PDB file of C-alpha atoms in Angstrom:
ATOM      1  CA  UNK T   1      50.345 -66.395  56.943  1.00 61.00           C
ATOM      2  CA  UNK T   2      53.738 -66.336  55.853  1.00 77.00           C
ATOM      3  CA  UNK T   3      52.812 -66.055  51.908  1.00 86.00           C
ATOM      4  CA  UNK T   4      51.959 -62.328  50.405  1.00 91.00           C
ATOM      5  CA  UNK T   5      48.143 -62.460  50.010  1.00 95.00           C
ATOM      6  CA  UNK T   6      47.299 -62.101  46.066  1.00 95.00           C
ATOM      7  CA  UNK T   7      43.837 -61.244  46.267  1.00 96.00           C
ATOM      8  CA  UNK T   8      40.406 -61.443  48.184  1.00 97.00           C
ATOM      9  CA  UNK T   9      37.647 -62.494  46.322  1.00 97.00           C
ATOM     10  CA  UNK T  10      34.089 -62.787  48.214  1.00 97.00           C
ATOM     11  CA  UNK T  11      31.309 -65.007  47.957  1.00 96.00           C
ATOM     12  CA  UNK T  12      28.404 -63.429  46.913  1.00 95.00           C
ATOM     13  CA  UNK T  13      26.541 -65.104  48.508  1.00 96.00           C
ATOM     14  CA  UNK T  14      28.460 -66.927  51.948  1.00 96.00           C
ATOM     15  CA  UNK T  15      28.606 -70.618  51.747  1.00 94.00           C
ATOM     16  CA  UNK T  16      27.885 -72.815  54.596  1.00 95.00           C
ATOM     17  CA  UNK T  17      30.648 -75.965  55.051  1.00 93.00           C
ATOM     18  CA  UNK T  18      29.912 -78.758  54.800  1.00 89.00           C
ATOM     19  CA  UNK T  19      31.634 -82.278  52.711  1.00 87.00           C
ATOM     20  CA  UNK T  20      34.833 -80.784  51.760  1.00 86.00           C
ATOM     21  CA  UNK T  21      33.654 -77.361  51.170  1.00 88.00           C
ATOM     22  CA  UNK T  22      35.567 -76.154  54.403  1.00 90.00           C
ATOM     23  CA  UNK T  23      37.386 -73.121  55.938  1.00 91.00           C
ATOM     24  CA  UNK T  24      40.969 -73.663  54.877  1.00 88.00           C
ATOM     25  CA  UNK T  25      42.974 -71.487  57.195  1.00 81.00           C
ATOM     26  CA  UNK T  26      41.048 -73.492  60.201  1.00 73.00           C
ATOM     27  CA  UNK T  27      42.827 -76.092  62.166  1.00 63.00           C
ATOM     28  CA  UNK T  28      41.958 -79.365  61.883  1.00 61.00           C
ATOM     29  CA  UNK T  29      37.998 -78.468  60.736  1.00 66.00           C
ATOM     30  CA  UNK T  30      37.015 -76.940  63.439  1.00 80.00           C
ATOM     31  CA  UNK T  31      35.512 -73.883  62.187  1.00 87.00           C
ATOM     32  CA  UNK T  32      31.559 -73.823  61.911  1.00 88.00           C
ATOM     33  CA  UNK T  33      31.639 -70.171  60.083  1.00 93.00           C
ATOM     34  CA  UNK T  34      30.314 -69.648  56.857  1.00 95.00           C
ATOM     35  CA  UNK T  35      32.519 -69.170  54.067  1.00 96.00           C
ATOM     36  CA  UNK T  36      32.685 -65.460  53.167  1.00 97.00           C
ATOM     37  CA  UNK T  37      36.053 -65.639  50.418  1.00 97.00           C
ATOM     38  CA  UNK T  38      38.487 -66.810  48.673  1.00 96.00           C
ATOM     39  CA  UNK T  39      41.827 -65.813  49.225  1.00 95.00           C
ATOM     40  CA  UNK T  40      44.528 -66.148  47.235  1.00 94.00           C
ATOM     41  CA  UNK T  41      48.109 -66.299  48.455  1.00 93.00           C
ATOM     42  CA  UNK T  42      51.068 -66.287  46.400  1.00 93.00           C
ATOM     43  CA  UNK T  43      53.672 -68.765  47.306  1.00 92.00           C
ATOM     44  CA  UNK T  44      57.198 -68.922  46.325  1.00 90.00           C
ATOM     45  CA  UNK T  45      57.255 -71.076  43.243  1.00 93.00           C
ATOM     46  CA  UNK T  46      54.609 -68.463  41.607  1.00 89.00           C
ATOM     47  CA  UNK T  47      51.567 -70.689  42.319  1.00 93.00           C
ATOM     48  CA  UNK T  48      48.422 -69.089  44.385  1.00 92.00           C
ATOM     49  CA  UNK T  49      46.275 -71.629  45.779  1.00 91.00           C
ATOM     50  CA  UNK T  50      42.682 -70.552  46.436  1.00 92.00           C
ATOM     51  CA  UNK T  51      41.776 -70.758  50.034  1.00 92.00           C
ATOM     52  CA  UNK T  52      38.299 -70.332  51.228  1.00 94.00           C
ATOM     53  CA  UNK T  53      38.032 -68.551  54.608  1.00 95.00           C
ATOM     54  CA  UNK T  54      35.361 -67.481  57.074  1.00 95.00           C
ATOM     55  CA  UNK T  55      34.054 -63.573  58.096  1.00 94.00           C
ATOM     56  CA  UNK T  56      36.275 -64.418  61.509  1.00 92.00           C
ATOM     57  CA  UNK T  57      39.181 -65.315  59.720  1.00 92.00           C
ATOM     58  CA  UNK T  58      38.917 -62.616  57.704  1.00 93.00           C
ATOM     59  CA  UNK T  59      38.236 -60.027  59.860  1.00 93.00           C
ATOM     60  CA  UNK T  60      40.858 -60.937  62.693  1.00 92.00           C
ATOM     61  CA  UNK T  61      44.297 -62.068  61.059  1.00 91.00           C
ATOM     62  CA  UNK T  62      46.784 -59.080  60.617  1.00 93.00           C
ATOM     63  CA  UNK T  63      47.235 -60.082  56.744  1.00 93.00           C
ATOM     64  CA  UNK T  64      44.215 -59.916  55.323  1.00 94.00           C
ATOM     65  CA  UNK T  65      43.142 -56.621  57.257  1.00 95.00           C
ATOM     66  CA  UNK T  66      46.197 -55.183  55.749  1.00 95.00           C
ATOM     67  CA  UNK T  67      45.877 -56.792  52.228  1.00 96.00           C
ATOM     68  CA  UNK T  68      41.766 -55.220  52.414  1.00 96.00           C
ATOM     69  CA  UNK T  69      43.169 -51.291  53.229  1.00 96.00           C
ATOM     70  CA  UNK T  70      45.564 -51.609  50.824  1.00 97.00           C
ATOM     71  CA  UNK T  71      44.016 -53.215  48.148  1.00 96.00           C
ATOM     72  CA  UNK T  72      40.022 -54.145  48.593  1.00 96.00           C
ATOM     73  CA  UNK T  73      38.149 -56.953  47.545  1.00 96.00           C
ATOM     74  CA  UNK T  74      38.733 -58.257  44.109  1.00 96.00           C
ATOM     75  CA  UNK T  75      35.586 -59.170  41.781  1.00 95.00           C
ATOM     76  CA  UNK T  76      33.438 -61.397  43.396  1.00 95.00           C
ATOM     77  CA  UNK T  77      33.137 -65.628  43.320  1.00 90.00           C
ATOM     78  CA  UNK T  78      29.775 -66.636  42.585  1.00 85.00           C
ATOM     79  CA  UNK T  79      30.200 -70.173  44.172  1.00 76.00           C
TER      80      UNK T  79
END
């Protein structure tokens, strides 16, 4: 991810995909995970998208372990 992550928000409670309800950071839809947050990058022109992610995602890319030690979660997203 190149953008600074803004905040994590998770779902309270995980989402299943399905229609467009998908895992954004996956490549061409392949993930089958459940939705666990919404993540919140911050891109160059100021704007921060809201990206939903799965656990695996979450739990695995180097940016959002370090954005979670540093900062936490942020409130939850009752979807």
């Amino acid at each position: 991810m190149r953008s600074p992550i803004r905040s994590i928000h998770p779902y309270v409670p995980a989402v299943e995909q399905q229609g467009d309800v998908v895992c954004s950071m996956a490549s061409r839809g392949e993930c089958e995970h459940k939705l666990v947050a919404e993540v919140r990058p911050e891109f160059r022109d100021g704007s921060s998208p809201r990206w939903r992610v799965c656990g695996e995602w979450l739990t695995s890319h180097p940016s959002a372990i370090a954005h979670i030690t540093a900062h936490g979660f942020q409130e939850p997203v009752i979807p």
